[in-house]
Amino acid sequence: MFENLSDRLSGVFDRLTKQGALSEDDVKTALREVRVALLEADVSLPVARDFIKAVQEKATGQAVTKSITPGQQVVKIVHDELKHVLTGDEDPGALKIDNPPAPILMVGLQGGGKTTTTAKIAKRLKEREGKRVLMASLDVNRPAAMEQLQILGTQIGVDTLPIVKGEDPVAIAKRAKTQASLGGYDVYMLDTAGRLSIDEELMAQVEAVRDVANPRETLLVVDGLTGQDAVHTAENFDERIGITGVVLTRMDGDGRGGAALSMRAVTGKPIRFVGLGEKMDALETFEPDRIAGRILG
Ligand code: GDP
C-alpha cells in the first residue's frame, strides 16, 4: 500500500532529534522520501532530481515553526515548490482569443481525447465567455472522426464547418478561416488528425495547417494516464509545432499526475485544462493544488 508523504515524513522526523531549525541532514533524510514519492508518481528522474535540489535549497536552515511538525513543514515547502513549478504566475484557463476570429489549433495522438476536448472547450467558451465558436475537423482519413465532431457540435449547440469530401486539411483550415470571418465567429477551432504514434507525415500535415492558420493557441491533448509517453509526446509536438499549452485527459482515472510535473519541466508549457470524463462538462481548469496533492499522495 502506498503510504502518503505526510505520514512517511512524520515517521522520519519522529526519529530525529528536535532542533530549532531544519538541519541539512534532516532535510536530506526527508527529501529521500520525497524523491520516492515523486518517482512513484511517475515524475521522470532528471525532473525529480532538479526538483529535490530546489527544495533542498529552500528548506535547509528554515526555522522550525512551532505550530507544525518538521515533517509537515517539509511537506509544505515541497507542496509550494510543486505549485510554483506547475503554474508559475499564469492563469491556465485564460485562452488568448481576442481579435476575432481567433484560431485555436488542437493537436495530439489518436485516442488521446482531442475531438472530445475540442468540443468541451468550445462549450466552455460559449457558456462561460459568451463566444461564438466554429469547429472544424481536419481528419480527412477518418470520416468517423469528422462525423463525431459534428455530432458533438449538435449536442452542445456549437456550429461545425460543413464537411466537403475530398478536401485536404490545409484547404479545410482555409475554409474554416473564411467561414469564421464571414460568419462573425469569435473563435474557430481546428481539430487536426491524430496518429497512433508520432510520424513524419502527421507532423508535416500539422505544420502545414499551423502555417496557414497562424493559431493564437496550439493546445496539445494527451492522455494523462500514459505517464512518460505523454511527456515524450509533448516534447515532440512542442519542438516541431510549438505548443502554447497542454490538456491532460483521463484525469478521472487513477493516474498519479507525475506526468504533469515532468511535462511542465521539460517543455516549459503550461497545463491549461484537465479532462475528467467523457461528458461534455467534464473539463476543468488546471488546479496545481490538486495535482500537487495527487503527486504527494
Ligand atoms: P481523439 O482520437 O484524440 O480525437 O480522441 P476522442 O476525443 O475520440 O476520445 C477517445 C475516447 O476517450 C472517447 O471514448 C472519449 O469519450 C474518451 N475521453 C476523452 N476525454 C476523456 C476524459 O477526460 N476522461 C475519460 N474517462 N474519457 C475521455
Short mmCIF file of N, CA and C in Angstrom, two decimals, residues 20-152:
data_model
loop_
_atom_site.label_atom_id
_atom_site.label_comp_id
_atom_site.label_asym_id
_atom_site.label_seq_id
_atom_site.Cartn_x
_atom_site.Cartn_y
_atom_site.Cartn_z
N GLY A 20 15.96 23.61 16.60
CA GLY A 20 15.28 24.87 16.31
C GLY A 20 15.11 25.14 14.83
N ALA A 21 15.96 24.55 14.02
CA ALA A 21 15.87 24.77 12.58
C ALA A 21 16.04 23.45 11.86
N LEU A 22 15.57 23.40 10.62
CA LEU A 22 15.73 22.18 9.83
C LEU A 22 17.20 22.06 9.44
N SER A 23 17.87 21.02 9.93
CA SER A 23 19.29 20.87 9.59
C SER A 23 19.42 20.25 8.21
N GLU A 24 20.63 20.34 7.67
CA GLU A 24 20.84 19.79 6.34
C GLU A 24 20.55 18.29 6.30
N ASP A 25 20.95 17.62 7.40
CA ASP A 25 20.73 16.17 7.46
C ASP A 25 19.25 15.83 7.52
N ASP A 26 18.51 16.60 8.35
CA ASP A 26 17.05 16.37 8.44
C ASP A 26 16.43 16.47 7.06
N VAL A 27 16.80 17.56 6.40
CA VAL A 27 16.19 17.85 5.10
C VAL A 27 16.56 16.75 4.10
N LYS A 28 17.82 16.32 4.15
CA LYS A 28 18.26 15.26 3.23
C LYS A 28 17.47 13.98 3.44
N THR A 29 17.30 13.63 4.71
CA THR A 29 16.55 12.41 5.02
C THR A 29 15.12 12.53 4.50
N ALA A 30 14.53 13.68 4.76
CA ALA A 30 13.15 13.88 4.32
C ALA A 30 13.04 13.85 2.80
N LEU A 31 14.04 14.45 2.16
CA LEU A 31 13.95 14.55 0.70
C LEU A 31 14.13 13.21 0.01
N ARG A 32 14.75 12.27 0.72
CA ARG A 32 14.83 10.92 0.16
C ARG A 32 13.40 10.36 0.01
N GLU A 33 12.58 10.64 1.00
CA GLU A 33 11.18 10.17 0.94
C GLU A 33 10.41 10.91 -0.16
N VAL A 34 10.69 12.20 -0.27
CA VAL A 34 10.01 13.00 -1.31
C VAL A 34 10.36 12.45 -2.69
N ARG A 35 11.63 12.11 -2.85
CA ARG A 35 12.10 11.57 -4.12
C ARG A 35 11.36 10.28 -4.48
N VAL A 36 11.20 9.41 -3.48
CA VAL A 36 10.47 8.16 -3.71
C VAL A 36 9.04 8.47 -4.13
N ALA A 37 8.42 9.43 -3.42
CA ALA A 37 7.03 9.79 -3.75
C ALA A 37 6.93 10.31 -5.18
N LEU A 38 7.89 11.14 -5.58
CA LEU A 38 7.86 11.70 -6.94
C LEU A 38 8.01 10.59 -7.98
N LEU A 39 8.96 9.70 -7.74
CA LEU A 39 9.20 8.63 -8.72
C LEU A 39 8.00 7.70 -8.79
N GLU A 40 7.39 7.44 -7.65
CA GLU A 40 6.18 6.59 -7.66
C GLU A 40 5.04 7.26 -8.40
N ALA A 41 5.05 8.60 -8.42
CA ALA A 41 4.01 9.33 -9.14
C ALA A 41 4.37 9.48 -10.62
N ASP A 42 5.44 8.81 -11.04
CA ASP A 42 5.85 8.81 -12.44
C ASP A 42 6.47 10.12 -12.90
N VAL A 43 7.09 10.84 -11.98
CA VAL A 43 7.89 12.00 -12.38
C VAL A 43 9.22 11.44 -12.89
N SER A 44 9.74 12.00 -14.00
CA SER A 44 10.97 11.42 -14.55
C SER A 44 12.16 11.74 -13.64
N LEU A 45 13.18 10.91 -13.73
CA LEU A 45 14.31 11.01 -12.81
C LEU A 45 15.02 12.38 -12.86
N PRO A 46 15.37 12.88 -14.05
CA PRO A 46 16.05 14.20 -14.05
C PRO A 46 15.18 15.31 -13.47
N VAL A 47 13.87 15.23 -13.74
CA VAL A 47 12.96 16.27 -13.22
C VAL A 47 12.89 16.15 -11.69
N ALA A 48 12.80 14.93 -11.19
CA ALA A 48 12.75 14.72 -9.74
C ALA A 48 14.04 15.25 -9.10
N ARG A 49 15.15 14.99 -9.75
CA ARG A 49 16.45 15.42 -9.21
C ARG A 49 16.53 16.95 -9.10
N ASP A 50 16.16 17.64 -10.16
CA ASP A 50 16.19 19.12 -10.14
C ASP A 50 15.24 19.66 -9.09
N PHE A 51 14.09 19.02 -9.01
CA PHE A 51 13.08 19.48 -8.07
C PHE A 51 13.58 19.37 -6.64
N ILE A 52 14.18 18.21 -6.33
CA ILE A 52 14.70 17.95 -4.98
C ILE A 52 15.78 18.99 -4.63
N LYS A 53 16.60 19.33 -5.60
CA LYS A 53 17.67 20.29 -5.38
C LYS A 53 17.08 21.65 -4.99
N ALA A 54 16.04 22.05 -5.72
CA ALA A 54 15.40 23.35 -5.43
C ALA A 54 14.79 23.34 -4.03
N VAL A 55 14.14 22.24 -3.68
CA VAL A 55 13.51 22.17 -2.35
C VAL A 55 14.59 22.17 -1.26
N GLN A 56 15.65 21.46 -1.52
CA GLN A 56 16.73 21.37 -0.52
C GLN A 56 17.26 22.77 -0.19
N GLU A 57 17.47 23.58 -1.23
CA GLU A 57 17.97 24.93 -1.01
C GLU A 57 16.99 25.76 -0.19
N LYS A 58 15.70 25.58 -0.48
CA LYS A 58 14.68 26.37 0.23
C LYS A 58 14.51 25.92 1.67
N ALA A 59 14.65 24.61 1.90
CA ALA A 59 14.29 24.07 3.21
C ALA A 59 15.41 24.17 4.24
N THR A 60 16.64 24.00 3.79
CA THR A 60 17.75 23.97 4.73
C THR A 60 17.86 25.30 5.49
N GLY A 61 17.92 25.18 6.80
CA GLY A 61 18.10 26.38 7.62
C GLY A 61 16.81 27.10 7.96
N GLN A 62 15.69 26.65 7.40
CA GLN A 62 14.41 27.30 7.76
C GLN A 62 14.10 27.03 9.22
N ALA A 63 13.68 28.06 9.93
CA ALA A 63 13.33 27.89 11.33
C ALA A 63 12.14 26.94 11.43
N VAL A 64 12.19 26.06 12.43
CA VAL A 64 11.06 25.15 12.61
C VAL A 64 9.92 25.92 13.24
N THR A 65 8.79 25.88 12.58
CA THR A 65 7.62 26.60 13.08
C THR A 65 7.02 25.81 14.24
N LYS A 66 6.63 26.54 15.30
CA LYS A 66 6.11 25.86 16.50
C LYS A 66 4.82 25.07 16.22
N SER A 67 3.96 25.69 15.39
CA SER A 67 2.61 25.12 15.25
C SER A 67 2.56 23.84 14.40
N ILE A 68 3.56 23.62 13.58
CA ILE A 68 3.52 22.40 12.77
C ILE A 68 4.79 21.57 12.97
N THR A 69 4.71 20.31 12.69
CA THR A 69 5.86 19.43 12.88
C THR A 69 6.85 19.65 11.73
N PRO A 70 8.13 19.27 11.94
CA PRO A 70 9.10 19.41 10.85
C PRO A 70 8.65 18.66 9.60
N GLY A 71 8.01 17.52 9.79
CA GLY A 71 7.52 16.75 8.64
C GLY A 71 6.52 17.56 7.84
N GLN A 72 5.56 18.17 8.56
CA GLN A 72 4.54 18.99 7.88
C GLN A 72 5.19 20.18 7.19
N GLN A 73 6.24 20.70 7.86
CA GLN A 73 6.90 21.86 7.29
C GLN A 73 7.57 21.52 5.94
N VAL A 74 8.24 20.38 5.90
CA VAL A 74 8.86 19.97 4.63
C VAL A 74 7.79 19.71 3.57
N VAL A 75 6.69 19.07 3.99
CA VAL A 75 5.60 18.82 3.04
C VAL A 75 5.11 20.14 2.46
N LYS A 76 5.01 21.16 3.31
CA LYS A 76 4.52 22.45 2.83
C LYS A 76 5.51 23.07 1.82
N ILE A 77 6.78 23.00 2.14
CA ILE A 77 7.79 23.55 1.21
C ILE A 77 7.71 22.81 -0.13
N VAL A 78 7.59 21.47 -0.06
CA VAL A 78 7.51 20.66 -1.27
C VAL A 78 6.26 21.02 -2.07
N HIS A 79 5.16 21.15 -1.36
CA HIS A 79 3.88 21.48 -1.99
C HIS A 79 3.96 22.84 -2.70
N ASP A 80 4.50 23.84 -1.99
CA ASP A 80 4.61 25.19 -2.58
C ASP A 80 5.50 25.18 -3.81
N GLU A 81 6.58 24.43 -3.73
CA GLU A 81 7.51 24.38 -4.87
C GLU A 81 6.84 23.67 -6.06
N LEU A 82 6.08 22.60 -5.77
CA LEU A 82 5.35 21.90 -6.83
C LEU A 82 4.41 22.86 -7.54
N LYS A 83 3.68 23.63 -6.75
CA LYS A 83 2.73 24.59 -7.32
C LYS A 83 3.46 25.61 -8.18
N HIS A 84 4.59 26.07 -7.66
CA HIS A 84 5.37 27.08 -8.38
C HIS A 84 5.85 26.54 -9.73
N VAL A 85 6.39 25.30 -9.71
CA VAL A 85 6.89 24.72 -10.96
C VAL A 85 5.73 24.47 -11.93
N LEU A 86 4.59 24.01 -11.39
CA LEU A 86 3.47 23.64 -12.26
C LEU A 86 2.82 24.81 -12.97
N THR A 87 2.70 25.95 -12.32
CA THR A 87 1.98 27.04 -13.00
C THR A 87 2.71 28.37 -13.07
N GLY A 88 3.68 28.62 -12.25
CA GLY A 88 4.26 29.96 -12.23
C GLY A 88 3.18 30.95 -11.85
N ASP A 89 3.09 32.06 -12.59
CA ASP A 89 2.09 33.07 -12.22
C ASP A 89 0.92 33.12 -13.19
N GLU A 90 0.83 32.12 -14.06
CA GLU A 90 -0.18 32.23 -15.11
C GLU A 90 -1.57 31.83 -14.65
N ASP A 91 -2.56 32.23 -15.45
CA ASP A 91 -3.93 31.77 -15.25
C ASP A 91 -4.17 30.72 -16.34
N PRO A 92 -4.14 29.43 -15.98
CA PRO A 92 -4.16 28.39 -17.00
C PRO A 92 -5.38 28.43 -17.92
N GLY A 93 -6.53 28.83 -17.39
CA GLY A 93 -7.77 28.76 -18.17
C GLY A 93 -7.98 29.92 -19.13
N ALA A 94 -7.14 30.96 -19.04
CA ALA A 94 -7.35 32.14 -19.87
C ALA A 94 -6.73 31.95 -21.25
N LEU A 95 -7.56 31.62 -22.25
CA LEU A 95 -7.05 31.42 -23.61
C LEU A 95 -6.95 32.77 -24.31
N LYS A 96 -5.95 32.88 -25.19
CA LYS A 96 -5.77 34.15 -25.93
C LYS A 96 -6.68 34.14 -27.15
N ILE A 97 -7.84 34.73 -26.97
CA ILE A 97 -8.80 34.67 -28.08
C ILE A 97 -9.39 36.05 -28.38
N ASP A 98 -8.59 37.11 -28.16
CA ASP A 98 -9.05 38.43 -28.58
C ASP A 98 -8.83 38.50 -30.10
N ASN A 99 -9.21 39.61 -30.71
CA ASN A 99 -9.03 39.76 -32.16
C ASN A 99 -9.74 38.69 -32.99
N PRO A 100 -11.06 38.70 -33.00
CA PRO A 100 -11.79 37.64 -33.68
C PRO A 100 -11.63 37.69 -35.21
N PRO A 101 -11.73 36.55 -35.90
CA PRO A 101 -11.86 35.22 -35.33
C PRO A 101 -10.50 34.63 -34.94
N ALA A 102 -10.39 34.18 -33.69
CA ALA A 102 -9.13 33.65 -33.19
C ALA A 102 -9.04 32.14 -33.43
N PRO A 103 -7.99 31.71 -34.16
CA PRO A 103 -7.85 30.27 -34.39
C PRO A 103 -7.22 29.54 -33.21
N ILE A 104 -7.80 28.40 -32.87
CA ILE A 104 -7.20 27.52 -31.86
C ILE A 104 -6.91 26.19 -32.56
N LEU A 105 -5.65 25.78 -32.52
CA LEU A 105 -5.25 24.52 -33.16
C LEU A 105 -5.18 23.43 -32.10
N MET A 106 -5.89 22.33 -32.36
CA MET A 106 -5.88 21.21 -31.41
C MET A 106 -5.03 20.08 -32.00
N VAL A 107 -4.02 19.66 -31.26
CA VAL A 107 -3.12 18.62 -31.78
C VAL A 107 -2.96 17.49 -30.77
N GLY A 108 -2.51 16.34 -31.27
CA GLY A 108 -2.27 15.21 -30.36
C GLY A 108 -2.37 13.90 -31.09
N LEU A 109 -2.11 12.83 -30.36
CA LEU A 109 -2.17 11.50 -30.97
C LEU A 109 -3.62 11.01 -30.98
N GLN A 110 -3.89 10.04 -31.85
CA GLN A 110 -5.24 9.49 -31.93
C GLN A 110 -5.62 8.78 -30.64
N GLY A 111 -6.84 9.02 -30.20
CA GLY A 111 -7.31 8.34 -29.00
C GLY A 111 -6.99 9.07 -27.70
N GLY A 112 -6.26 10.17 -27.81
CA GLY A 112 -5.89 10.93 -26.61
C GLY A 112 -7.04 11.74 -26.04
N GLY A 113 -8.06 11.97 -26.88
CA GLY A 113 -9.22 12.74 -26.42
C GLY A 113 -9.33 14.09 -27.10
N LYS A 114 -8.69 14.23 -28.26
CA LYS A 114 -8.63 15.53 -28.94
C LYS A 114 -9.99 16.05 -29.37
N THR A 115 -10.77 15.20 -30.05
CA THR A 115 -12.07 15.65 -30.54
C THR A 115 -13.02 15.97 -29.38
N THR A 116 -13.03 15.09 -28.39
CA THR A 116 -13.87 15.33 -27.21
C THR A 116 -13.48 16.65 -26.54
N THR A 117 -12.17 16.87 -26.41
CA THR A 117 -11.70 18.08 -25.73
C THR A 117 -11.99 19.33 -26.55
N THR A 118 -11.92 19.23 -27.87
CA THR A 118 -12.25 20.36 -28.74
C THR A 118 -13.68 20.82 -28.42
N ALA A 119 -14.59 19.85 -28.38
CA ALA A 119 -16.00 20.18 -28.11
C ALA A 119 -16.18 20.70 -26.68
N LYS A 120 -15.46 20.12 -25.74
CA LYS A 120 -15.59 20.58 -24.33
C LYS A 120 -15.14 22.04 -24.20
N ILE A 121 -14.03 22.38 -24.88
CA ILE A 121 -13.52 23.76 -24.79
C ILE A 121 -14.49 24.71 -25.51
N ALA A 122 -15.03 24.26 -26.66
CA ALA A 122 -15.99 25.10 -27.39
C ALA A 122 -17.20 25.40 -26.50
N LYS A 123 -17.68 24.40 -25.82
CA LYS A 123 -18.85 24.56 -24.95
C LYS A 123 -18.53 25.54 -23.81
N ARG A 124 -17.36 25.39 -23.28
CA ARG A 124 -16.93 26.26 -22.19
C ARG A 124 -16.84 27.73 -22.65
N LEU A 125 -16.24 27.93 -23.85
CA LEU A 125 -16.11 29.30 -24.37
C LEU A 125 -17.48 29.91 -24.63
N LYS A 126 -18.37 29.09 -25.13
CA LYS A 126 -19.72 29.56 -25.43
C LYS A 126 -20.47 29.92 -24.13
N GLU A 127 -20.43 29.00 -23.19
CA GLU A 127 -21.24 29.20 -21.98
C GLU A 127 -20.63 30.18 -20.99
N ARG A 128 -19.33 30.12 -20.80
CA ARG A 128 -18.72 30.98 -19.77
C ARG A 128 -18.32 32.34 -20.29
N GLU A 129 -17.96 32.39 -21.60
CA GLU A 129 -17.45 33.67 -22.11
C GLU A 129 -18.34 34.25 -23.20
N GLY A 130 -19.44 33.55 -23.50
CA GLY A 130 -20.39 34.05 -24.50
C GLY A 130 -19.80 34.14 -25.90
N LYS A 131 -18.84 33.29 -26.19
CA LYS A 131 -18.18 33.35 -27.50
C LYS A 131 -18.95 32.56 -28.55
N ARG A 132 -18.89 33.05 -29.79
CA ARG A 132 -19.43 32.27 -30.92
C ARG A 132 -18.29 31.46 -31.49
N VAL A 133 -18.45 30.15 -31.46
CA VAL A 133 -17.36 29.26 -31.83
C VAL A 133 -17.74 28.42 -33.05
N LEU A 134 -16.77 28.24 -33.95
CA LEU A 134 -16.94 27.35 -35.10
C LEU A 134 -15.89 26.25 -34.97
N MET A 135 -16.33 24.99 -35.10
CA MET A 135 -15.37 23.89 -35.01
C MET A 135 -15.23 23.23 -36.38
N ALA A 136 -14.00 22.82 -36.71
CA ALA A 136 -13.78 22.12 -37.98
C ALA A 136 -12.88 20.92 -37.75
N SER A 137 -13.28 19.77 -38.32
CA SER A 137 -12.43 18.59 -38.24
C SER A 137 -11.55 18.51 -39.48
N LEU A 138 -10.27 18.26 -39.28
CA LEU A 138 -9.31 18.17 -40.38
C LEU A 138 -8.87 16.73 -40.61
N ASP A 139 -9.58 15.80 -39.97
CA ASP A 139 -9.17 14.39 -40.03
C ASP A 139 -9.74 13.72 -41.27
N VAL A 140 -9.12 14.03 -42.42
CA VAL A 140 -9.67 13.57 -43.70
C VAL A 140 -9.58 12.05 -43.89
N ASN A 141 -8.68 11.42 -43.13
CA ASN A 141 -8.55 9.96 -43.28
C ASN A 141 -9.59 9.18 -42.48
N ARG A 142 -10.23 9.85 -41.57
CA ARG A 142 -11.20 9.14 -40.73
C ARG A 142 -12.55 9.87 -40.75
N PRO A 143 -13.40 9.53 -41.71
CA PRO A 143 -14.71 10.19 -41.80
C PRO A 143 -15.48 10.10 -40.48
N ALA A 144 -15.25 9.01 -39.74
CA ALA A 144 -15.97 8.85 -38.47
C ALA A 144 -15.59 9.95 -37.49
N ALA A 145 -14.33 10.38 -37.54
CA ALA A 145 -13.88 11.44 -36.63
C ALA A 145 -14.54 12.77 -36.99
N MET A 146 -14.71 13.00 -38.30
CA MET A 146 -15.39 14.24 -38.75
C MET A 146 -16.84 14.24 -38.28
N GLU A 147 -17.47 13.07 -38.44
CA GLU A 147 -18.86 12.97 -38.00
C GLU A 147 -18.99 13.10 -36.49
N GLN A 148 -18.02 12.55 -35.78
CA GLN A 148 -18.05 12.63 -34.31
C GLN A 148 -18.08 14.10 -33.86
N LEU A 149 -17.27 14.94 -34.51
CA LEU A 149 -17.23 16.35 -34.13
C LEU A 149 -18.57 17.02 -34.44
N GLN A 150 -19.15 16.63 -35.58
CA GLN A 150 -20.47 17.19 -35.94
C GLN A 150 -21.53 16.82 -34.92
N ILE A 151 -21.51 15.57 -34.51
CA ILE A 151 -22.50 15.09 -33.54
C ILE A 151 -22.34 15.84 -32.22
N LEU A 152 -21.08 15.99 -31.80
CA LEU A 152 -20.83 16.71 -30.54
C LEU A 152 -21.29 18.17 -30.66
#
